[in-house]
């Protein structure tokens, strides 16, 4: 949770009035703050200049592209395993404790995408 009230003025698009936060306390553009500010902008249509709307739109697109790329990289970094465990154990190779092939616990029937 970001303490918006505790952010310095430089973290807001409108610094003087401390409106439309888009950066966190460390100065990083924050996706959640951008989305929150975009919703605030939409709720008060016409209250802000076109340049403020365009600037926030650019930061929001940038943050969303970063998020999408980081999720793709996480997906690529995950090991692909045929068994239950991905640690090189016999279970990962599909071998039961008695040395026989174990039942396919990763059948195609239950292959559904995971969500975070």
mmCIF file of N, CA and C in Angstrom:
data_model
loop_
_atom_site.group_PDB
_atom_site.id
_atom_site.type_symbol
_atom_site.label_atom_id
_atom_site.label_comp_id
_atom_site.label_asym_id
_atom_site.label_seq_id
_atom_site.Cartn_x
_atom_site.Cartn_y
_atom_site.Cartn_z
ATOM 1 N N UNK A 1 0.847 -1.183 0.000
ATOM 2 C CA UNK A 1 0.000 0.000 0.000
ATOM 3 C C UNK A 1 0.887 1.239 0.000
ATOM 4 N N UNK A 2 0.594 2.141 -0.897
ATOM 5 C CA UNK A 2 1.366 3.378 -1.009
ATOM 6 C C UNK A 2 0.640 4.486 -0.252
ATOM 7 N N UNK A 3 1.384 5.154 0.613
ATOM 8 C CA UNK A 3 0.847 6.281 1.376
ATOM 9 C C UNK A 3 0.907 7.518 0.492
ATOM 10 N N UNK A 4 -0.166 7.779 -0.244
ATOM 11 C CA UNK A 4 -0.203 8.901 -1.184
ATOM 12 C C UNK A 4 0.003 10.224 -0.464
ATOM 13 N N UNK A 5 -0.566 10.373 0.717
ATOM 14 C CA UNK A 5 -0.414 11.619 1.471
ATOM 15 C C UNK A 5 1.046 11.868 1.851
ATOM 16 N N UNK A 6 1.829 10.825 1.983
ATOM 17 C CA UNK A 6 3.227 10.959 2.360
ATOM 18 C C UNK A 6 4.179 11.168 1.192
ATOM 19 N N UNK A 7 3.669 11.126 -0.036
ATOM 20 C CA UNK A 7 4.518 11.310 -1.204
ATOM 21 C C UNK A 7 4.933 12.767 -1.356
ATOM 22 N N UNK A 8 6.142 12.975 -1.853
ATOM 23 C CA UNK A 8 6.587 14.345 -2.112
ATOM 24 C C UNK A 8 5.861 14.886 -3.343
ATOM 25 N N UNK A 9 5.827 16.175 -3.483
ATOM 26 C CA UNK A 9 5.085 16.829 -4.571
ATOM 27 C C UNK A 9 5.572 16.390 -5.946
ATOM 28 N N UNK A 10 6.836 16.012 -6.054
ATOM 29 C CA UNK A 10 7.380 15.611 -7.355
ATOM 30 C C UNK A 10 6.810 14.290 -7.856
ATOM 31 N N UNK A 11 6.054 13.589 -7.042
ATOM 32 C CA UNK A 11 5.459 12.301 -7.428
ATOM 33 C C UNK A 11 4.080 12.471 -8.069
ATOM 34 N N UNK A 12 3.633 13.703 -8.224
ATOM 35 C CA UNK A 12 2.313 14.014 -8.777
ATOM 36 C C UNK A 12 2.476 14.719 -10.123
ATOM 37 N N UNK A 13 1.546 14.475 -11.032
ATOM 38 C CA UNK A 13 1.566 15.202 -12.299
ATOM 39 C C UNK A 13 1.292 16.686 -12.070
ATOM 40 N N UNK A 14 0.378 16.978 -11.179
ATOM 41 C CA UNK A 14 0.083 18.369 -10.821
ATOM 42 C C UNK A 14 0.690 18.620 -9.452
ATOM 43 N N UNK A 15 1.933 19.060 -9.459
ATOM 44 C CA UNK A 15 2.711 19.173 -8.221
ATOM 45 C C UNK A 15 2.140 20.195 -7.250
ATOM 46 N N UNK A 16 1.745 21.338 -7.760
ATOM 47 C CA UNK A 16 1.288 22.417 -6.882
ATOM 48 C C UNK A 16 0.068 22.018 -6.067
ATOM 49 N N UNK A 17 -0.834 21.286 -6.699
ATOM 50 C CA UNK A 17 -2.074 20.888 -6.025
ATOM 51 C C UNK A 17 -2.026 19.443 -5.518
ATOM 52 N N UNK A 18 -0.906 18.755 -5.781
ATOM 53 C CA UNK A 18 -0.708 17.368 -5.359
ATOM 54 C C UNK A 18 -1.841 16.457 -5.858
ATOM 55 N N UNK A 19 -2.140 16.601 -7.143
ATOM 56 C CA UNK A 19 -3.170 15.782 -7.775
ATOM 57 C C UNK A 19 -2.536 14.853 -8.801
ATOM 58 N N UNK A 20 -3.169 13.724 -9.018
ATOM 59 C CA UNK A 20 -2.768 12.715 -9.988
ATOM 60 C C UNK A 20 -1.376 12.130 -9.702
ATOM 61 N N UNK A 21 -1.265 11.377 -8.605
ATOM 62 C CA UNK A 21 0.017 10.715 -8.316
ATOM 63 C C UNK A 21 0.304 9.642 -9.366
ATOM 64 N N UNK A 22 1.582 9.526 -9.743
ATOM 65 C CA UNK A 22 1.961 8.500 -10.717
ATOM 66 C C UNK A 22 3.294 7.836 -10.379
ATOM 67 N N UNK A 23 4.014 8.357 -9.393
ATOM 68 C CA UNK A 23 5.283 7.768 -8.962
ATOM 69 C C UNK A 23 5.207 7.391 -7.493
ATOM 70 N N UNK A 24 5.912 6.314 -7.124
ATOM 71 C CA UNK A 24 5.940 5.897 -5.725
ATOM 72 C C UNK A 24 6.985 6.705 -4.957
ATOM 73 N N UNK A 25 7.180 6.389 -3.700
ATOM 74 C CA UNK A 25 8.101 7.141 -2.844
ATOM 75 C C UNK A 25 9.538 7.079 -3.349
ATOM 76 N N UNK A 26 9.916 5.993 -4.029
ATOM 77 C CA UNK A 26 11.273 5.862 -4.558
ATOM 78 C C UNK A 26 11.449 6.564 -5.896
ATOM 79 N N UNK A 27 10.353 7.074 -6.460
ATOM 80 C CA UNK A 27 10.425 7.772 -7.737
ATOM 81 C C UNK A 27 10.127 6.915 -8.944
ATOM 82 N N UNK A 28 9.758 5.648 -8.730
ATOM 83 C CA UNK A 28 9.417 4.754 -9.829
ATOM 84 C C UNK A 28 7.988 5.001 -10.287
ATOM 85 N N UNK A 29 7.775 4.989 -11.596
ATOM 86 C CA UNK A 29 6.417 5.078 -12.120
ATOM 87 C C UNK A 29 5.679 3.836 -11.639
ATOM 88 N N UNK A 30 4.504 4.034 -11.063
ATOM 89 C CA UNK A 30 3.767 2.942 -10.436
ATOM 90 C C UNK A 30 2.472 2.685 -11.198
ATOM 91 N N UNK A 31 2.288 1.448 -11.645
ATOM 92 C CA UNK A 31 1.116 1.082 -12.435
ATOM 93 C C UNK A 31 -0.180 1.359 -11.680
ATOM 94 N N UNK A 32 -0.230 1.007 -10.408
ATOM 95 C CA UNK A 32 -1.460 1.183 -9.637
ATOM 96 C C UNK A 32 -1.800 2.672 -9.464
ATOM 97 N N UNK A 33 -0.789 3.489 -9.210
ATOM 98 C CA UNK A 33 -1.030 4.930 -9.084
ATOM 99 C C UNK A 33 -1.477 5.520 -10.420
ATOM 100 N N UNK A 34 -0.863 5.072 -11.509
ATOM 101 C CA UNK A 34 -1.271 5.557 -12.833
ATOM 102 C C UNK A 34 -2.723 5.192 -13.124
ATOM 103 N N UNK A 35 -3.087 3.960 -12.824
ATOM 104 C CA UNK A 35 -4.482 3.540 -13.059
ATOM 105 C C UNK A 35 -5.455 4.310 -12.182
ATOM 106 N N UNK A 36 -5.079 4.512 -10.937
ATOM 107 C CA UNK A 36 -5.924 5.265 -10.016
ATOM 108 C C UNK A 36 -6.096 6.705 -10.525
ATOM 109 N N UNK A 37 -5.020 7.321 -10.953
ATOM 110 C CA UNK A 37 -5.087 8.695 -11.453
ATOM 111 C C UNK A 37 -5.862 8.767 -12.760
ATOM 112 N N UNK A 38 -5.716 7.745 -13.621
ATOM 113 C CA UNK A 38 -6.463 7.709 -14.874
ATOM 114 C C UNK A 38 -7.967 7.631 -14.596
ATOM 115 N N UNK A 39 -8.340 6.830 -13.611
ATOM 116 C CA UNK A 39 -9.757 6.732 -13.229
ATOM 117 C C UNK A 39 -10.254 8.070 -12.685
ATOM 118 N N UNK A 40 -9.435 8.727 -11.887
ATOM 119 C CA UNK A 40 -9.788 10.038 -11.343
ATOM 120 C C UNK A 40 -9.937 11.053 -12.472
ATOM 121 N N UNK A 41 -9.057 10.970 -13.441
ATOM 122 C CA UNK A 41 -9.112 11.866 -14.591
ATOM 123 C C UNK A 41 -10.400 11.642 -15.375
ATOM 124 N N UNK A 42 -10.751 10.399 -15.579
ATOM 125 C CA UNK A 42 -11.970 10.070 -16.314
ATOM 126 C C UNK A 42 -13.230 10.486 -15.580
ATOM 127 N N UNK A 43 -13.205 10.395 -14.262
ATOM 128 C CA UNK A 43 -14.379 10.750 -13.465
ATOM 129 C C UNK A 43 -14.627 12.256 -13.472
ATOM 130 N N UNK A 44 -13.593 13.028 -13.710
ATOM 131 C CA UNK A 44 -13.751 14.483 -13.739
ATOM 132 C C UNK A 44 -13.349 15.010 -15.109
ATOM 133 N N UNK A 45 -13.993 14.459 -16.137
ATOM 134 C CA UNK A 45 -13.683 14.815 -17.526
ATOM 135 C C UNK A 45 -13.787 16.328 -17.730
ATOM 136 N N UNK A 46 -12.798 16.842 -18.429
ATOM 137 C CA UNK A 46 -12.781 18.262 -18.728
ATOM 138 C C UNK A 46 -12.134 19.119 -17.656
ATOM 139 N N UNK A 47 -11.790 18.537 -16.531
ATOM 140 C CA UNK A 47 -11.200 19.307 -15.436
ATOM 141 C C UNK A 47 -9.703 19.516 -15.612
ATOM 142 N N UNK A 48 -9.089 18.725 -16.473
ATOM 143 C CA UNK A 48 -7.647 18.792 -16.661
ATOM 144 C C UNK A 48 -7.327 19.171 -18.100
ATOM 145 N N UNK A 49 -6.149 19.714 -18.310
ATOM 146 C CA UNK A 49 -5.743 20.097 -19.658
ATOM 147 C C UNK A 49 -5.437 18.858 -20.487
ATOM 148 N N UNK A 50 -5.469 19.045 -21.785
ATOM 149 C CA UNK A 50 -5.166 17.953 -22.697
ATOM 150 C C UNK A 50 -3.743 17.456 -22.492
ATOM 151 N N UNK A 51 -2.817 18.355 -22.208
ATOM 152 C CA UNK A 51 -1.426 17.923 -22.032
ATOM 153 C C UNK A 51 -1.272 17.027 -20.807
ATOM 154 N N UNK A 52 -2.023 17.301 -19.734
ATOM 155 C CA UNK A 52 -1.974 16.449 -18.545
ATOM 156 C C UNK A 52 -2.556 15.083 -18.877
ATOM 157 N N UNK A 53 -3.668 15.054 -19.597
ATOM 158 C CA UNK A 53 -4.282 13.782 -19.985
ATOM 159 C C UNK A 53 -3.339 12.973 -20.864
ATOM 160 N N UNK A 54 -2.693 13.624 -21.825
ATOM 161 C CA UNK A 54 -1.769 12.920 -22.715
ATOM 162 C C UNK A 54 -0.555 12.397 -21.951
ATOM 163 N N UNK A 55 -0.026 13.200 -21.052
ATOM 164 C CA UNK A 55 1.148 12.781 -20.287
ATOM 165 C C UNK A 55 0.823 11.582 -19.408
ATOM 166 N N UNK A 56 -0.305 11.632 -18.705
ATOM 167 C CA UNK A 56 -0.702 10.499 -17.869
ATOM 168 C C UNK A 56 -0.968 9.271 -18.739
ATOM 169 N N UNK A 57 -1.586 9.469 -19.893
ATOM 170 C CA UNK A 57 -1.834 8.359 -20.809
ATOM 171 C C UNK A 57 -0.547 7.691 -21.254
ATOM 172 N N UNK A 58 0.487 8.505 -21.535
ATOM 173 C CA UNK A 58 1.782 7.945 -21.937
ATOM 174 C C UNK A 58 2.415 7.159 -20.792
ATOM 175 N N UNK A 59 2.377 7.687 -19.573
ATOM 176 C CA UNK A 59 2.958 6.976 -18.425
ATOM 177 C C UNK A 59 2.182 5.690 -18.144
ATOM 178 N N UNK A 60 0.865 5.743 -18.278
ATOM 179 C CA UNK A 60 0.050 4.545 -18.048
ATOM 180 C C UNK A 60 0.385 3.473 -19.076
ATOM 181 N N UNK A 61 0.475 3.834 -20.348
ATOM 182 C CA UNK A 61 0.830 2.847 -21.378
ATOM 183 C C UNK A 61 2.221 2.270 -21.122
ATOM 184 N N UNK A 62 3.141 3.121 -20.745
ATOM 185 C CA UNK A 62 4.500 2.667 -20.435
ATOM 186 C C UNK A 62 4.480 1.649 -19.285
ATOM 187 N N UNK A 63 3.755 1.969 -18.217
ATOM 188 C CA UNK A 63 3.692 1.082 -17.049
ATOM 189 C C UNK A 63 3.005 -0.237 -17.401
ATOM 190 N N UNK A 64 1.956 -0.180 -18.204
ATOM 191 C CA UNK A 64 1.254 -1.409 -18.587
ATOM 192 C C UNK A 64 2.115 -2.282 -19.496
ATOM 193 N N UNK A 65 2.872 -1.662 -20.411
ATOM 194 C CA UNK A 65 3.785 -2.447 -21.254
ATOM 195 C C UNK A 65 4.873 -3.089 -20.412
ATOM 196 N N UNK A 66 5.409 -2.342 -19.436
ATOM 197 C CA UNK A 66 6.423 -2.904 -18.543
ATOM 198 C C UNK A 66 5.852 -4.112 -17.800
ATOM 199 N N UNK A 67 4.634 -3.969 -17.276
ATOM 200 C CA UNK A 67 4.002 -5.055 -16.526
ATOM 201 C C UNK A 67 3.826 -6.283 -17.416
ATOM 202 N N UNK A 68 3.333 -6.089 -18.622
ATOM 203 C CA UNK A 68 3.121 -7.211 -19.539
ATOM 204 C C UNK A 68 4.440 -7.900 -19.865
ATOM 205 N N UNK A 69 5.501 -7.131 -20.131
ATOM 206 C CA UNK A 69 6.808 -7.720 -20.426
ATOM 207 C C UNK A 69 7.359 -8.476 -19.229
ATOM 208 N N UNK A 70 7.193 -7.915 -18.034
ATOM 209 C CA UNK A 70 7.724 -8.597 -16.851
ATOM 210 C C UNK A 70 6.987 -9.909 -16.610
ATOM 211 N N UNK A 71 5.697 -9.959 -16.902
ATOM 212 C CA UNK A 71 4.943 -11.204 -16.748
ATOM 213 C C UNK A 71 5.390 -12.236 -17.778
ATOM 214 N N UNK A 72 5.692 -11.795 -18.998
ATOM 215 C CA UNK A 72 6.194 -12.707 -20.025
ATOM 216 C C UNK A 72 7.539 -13.280 -19.613
ATOM 217 N N UNK A 73 8.407 -12.444 -19.063
ATOM 218 C CA UNK A 73 9.713 -12.913 -18.629
ATOM 219 C C UNK A 73 9.589 -13.913 -17.485
ATOM 220 N N UNK A 74 8.647 -13.669 -16.573
ATOM 221 C CA UNK A 74 8.434 -14.626 -15.480
ATOM 222 C C UNK A 74 7.963 -15.963 -16.021
ATOM 223 N N UNK A 75 7.093 -15.920 -17.018
ATOM 224 C CA UNK A 75 6.592 -17.150 -17.620
ATOM 225 C C UNK A 75 7.726 -17.911 -18.293
ATOM 226 N N UNK A 76 8.595 -17.197 -18.991
ATOM 227 C CA UNK A 76 9.715 -17.844 -19.664
ATOM 228 C C UNK A 76 10.723 -18.414 -18.684
ATOM 229 N N UNK A 77 10.837 -17.808 -17.507
ATOM 230 C CA UNK A 77 11.818 -18.243 -16.522
ATOM 231 C C UNK A 77 11.364 -19.470 -15.742
ATOM 232 N N UNK A 78 10.090 -19.789 -15.786
ATOM 233 C CA UNK A 78 9.584 -20.945 -15.044
ATOM 234 C C UNK A 78 10.044 -22.230 -15.719
ATOM 235 N N UNK A 79 10.483 -23.200 -14.936
ATOM 236 C CA UNK A 79 10.899 -24.472 -15.530
ATOM 237 C C UNK A 79 9.696 -25.249 -16.060
ATOM 238 N N UNK A 80 9.925 -25.972 -17.128
ATOM 239 C CA UNK A 80 8.874 -26.806 -17.704
ATOM 240 C C UNK A 80 9.127 -28.232 -17.236
ATOM 241 N N UNK A 81 8.139 -28.826 -16.584
ATOM 242 C CA UNK A 81 8.297 -30.173 -16.033
ATOM 243 C C UNK A 81 7.135 -31.048 -16.473
ATOM 244 N N UNK A 82 7.420 -32.303 -16.628
ATOM 245 C CA UNK A 82 6.373 -33.249 -16.968
ATOM 246 C C UNK A 82 5.736 -33.846 -15.726
ATOM 247 N N UNK A 83 6.419 -33.813 -14.613
ATOM 248 C CA UNK A 83 5.905 -34.400 -13.381
ATOM 249 C C UNK A 83 5.380 -33.341 -12.439
ATOM 250 N N UNK A 84 5.168 -33.736 -11.211
ATOM 251 C CA UNK A 84 4.633 -32.837 -10.200
ATOM 252 C C UNK A 84 5.712 -31.878 -9.705
ATOM 253 N N UNK A 85 6.899 -32.407 -9.473
ATOM 254 C CA UNK A 85 7.991 -31.586 -8.937
ATOM 255 C C UNK A 85 8.961 -31.238 -10.057
ATOM 256 N N UNK A 86 9.582 -30.081 -9.969
ATOM 257 C CA UNK A 86 10.554 -29.640 -10.981
ATOM 258 C C UNK A 86 11.947 -29.547 -10.376
ATOM 259 N N UNK A 87 12.262 -30.418 -9.473
ATOM 260 C CA UNK A 87 13.524 -30.302 -8.749
ATOM 261 C C UNK A 87 14.488 -31.452 -9.042
ATOM 262 N N UNK A 88 14.207 -32.236 -10.056
ATOM 263 C CA UNK A 88 15.090 -33.355 -10.374
ATOM 264 C C UNK A 88 14.804 -34.595 -9.556
ATOM 265 N N UNK A 89 13.797 -34.551 -8.707
ATOM 266 C CA UNK A 89 13.451 -35.706 -7.890
ATOM 267 C C UNK A 89 12.779 -36.772 -8.755
ATOM 268 N N UNK A 90 12.687 -37.988 -8.246
ATOM 269 C CA UNK A 90 12.000 -39.036 -9.017
ATOM 270 C C UNK A 90 10.568 -38.650 -9.384
ATOM 271 N N UNK A 91 9.912 -37.904 -8.515
ATOM 272 C CA UNK A 91 8.542 -37.495 -8.821
ATOM 273 C C UNK A 91 8.509 -36.608 -10.061
ATOM 274 N N UNK A 92 9.550 -35.787 -10.236
ATOM 275 C CA UNK A 92 9.610 -34.922 -11.403
ATOM 276 C C UNK A 92 9.766 -35.737 -12.670
ATOM 277 N N UNK A 93 10.434 -36.858 -12.572
ATOM 278 C CA UNK A 93 10.649 -37.715 -13.730
ATOM 279 C C UNK A 93 9.503 -38.697 -13.935
ATOM 280 N N UNK A 94 8.521 -38.704 -13.052
ATOM 281 C CA UNK A 94 7.392 -39.614 -13.182
ATOM 282 C C UNK A 94 7.679 -41.000 -12.674
ATOM 283 N N UNK A 95 8.606 -41.129 -11.750
ATOM 284 C CA UNK A 95 8.959 -42.436 -11.194
ATOM 285 C C UNK A 95 8.437 -42.507 -9.770
ATOM 286 N N UNK A 96 7.690 -43.546 -9.477
ATOM 287 C CA UNK A 96 7.134 -43.729 -8.140
ATOM 288 C C UNK A 96 8.225 -44.168 -7.174
ATOM 289 N N UNK A 97 7.918 -44.145 -5.901
ATOM 290 C CA UNK A 97 8.883 -44.524 -4.861
ATOM 291 C C UNK A 97 9.351 -45.966 -5.037
ATOM 292 N N UNK A 98 8.507 -46.838 -5.620
ATOM 293 C CA UNK A 98 8.892 -48.238 -5.805
ATOM 294 C C UNK A 98 9.697 -48.459 -7.093
ATOM 295 N N UNK A 99 10.007 -47.387 -7.812
ATOM 296 C CA UNK A 99 10.823 -47.487 -9.010
ATOM 297 C C UNK A 99 10.039 -47.686 -10.282
ATOM 298 N N UNK A 100 8.723 -47.879 -10.165
ATOM 299 C CA UNK A 100 7.908 -48.059 -11.358
ATOM 300 C C UNK A 100 7.421 -46.703 -11.845
ATOM 301 N N UNK A 101 7.032 -46.675 -13.103
ATOM 302 C CA UNK A 101 6.482 -45.433 -13.642
ATOM 303 C C UNK A 101 5.209 -45.082 -12.887
ATOM 304 N N UNK A 102 5.114 -43.827 -12.505
ATOM 305 C CA UNK A 102 3.911 -43.388 -11.784
ATOM 306 C C UNK A 102 2.840 -42.981 -12.780
ATOM 307 N N UNK A 103 1.646 -42.899 -12.277
ATOM 308 C CA UNK A 103 0.514 -42.495 -13.091
ATOM 309 C C UNK A 103 0.704 -41.059 -13.542
ATOM 310 N N UNK A 104 0.238 -40.734 -14.728
ATOM 311 C CA UNK A 104 0.359 -39.378 -15.254
ATOM 312 C C UNK A 104 -0.575 -38.454 -14.482
ATOM 313 N N UNK A 105 0.013 -37.702 -13.561
ATOM 314 C CA UNK A 105 -0.802 -36.793 -12.756
ATOM 315 C C UNK A 105 -1.009 -35.474 -13.467
ATOM 316 N N UNK A 106 -0.321 -35.263 -14.553
ATOM 317 C CA UNK A 106 -0.445 -34.020 -15.291
ATOM 318 C C UNK A 106 -1.152 -34.302 -16.613
ATOM 319 N N UNK A 107 -2.382 -34.801 -16.522
ATOM 320 C CA UNK A 107 -3.109 -35.139 -17.731
ATOM 321 C C UNK A 107 -3.586 -33.886 -18.432
ATOM 322 N N UNK A 108 -3.886 -34.030 -19.714
ATOM 323 C CA UNK A 108 -4.330 -32.887 -20.497
ATOM 324 C C UNK A 108 -5.703 -32.403 -20.052
ATOM 325 N N UNK A 109 -6.469 -33.263 -19.388
ATOM 326 C CA UNK A 109 -7.807 -32.882 -18.942
ATOM 327 C C UNK A 109 -7.776 -31.709 -17.974
ATOM 328 N N UNK A 110 -6.778 -31.668 -17.113
ATOM 329 C CA UNK A 110 -6.750 -30.644 -16.088
ATOM 330 C C UNK A 110 -5.790 -29.508 -16.416
ATOM 331 N N UNK A 111 -5.336 -29.432 -17.672
ATOM 332 C CA UNK A 111 -4.435 -28.353 -18.066
ATOM 333 C C UNK A 111 -5.257 -27.086 -18.286
ATOM 334 N N UNK A 112 -5.234 -26.238 -17.306
ATOM 335 C CA UNK A 112 -5.916 -24.943 -17.375
ATOM 336 C C UNK A 112 -4.898 -23.877 -17.053
ATOM 337 N N UNK A 113 -5.010 -22.699 -17.671
ATOM 338 C CA UNK A 113 -4.044 -21.646 -17.363
ATOM 339 C C UNK A 113 -4.143 -21.226 -15.901
ATOM 340 N N UNK A 114 -3.005 -20.920 -15.325
ATOM 341 C CA UNK A 114 -2.967 -20.431 -13.960
ATOM 342 C C UNK A 114 -3.064 -18.919 -13.959
ATOM 343 N N UNK A 115 -3.611 -18.378 -12.913
ATOM 344 C CA UNK A 115 -3.648 -16.923 -12.782
ATOM 345 C C UNK A 115 -2.960 -16.518 -11.510
ATOM 346 N N UNK A 116 -2.370 -15.355 -11.512
ATOM 347 C CA UNK A 116 -1.662 -14.865 -10.361
ATOM 348 C C UNK A 116 -2.562 -13.989 -9.525
#
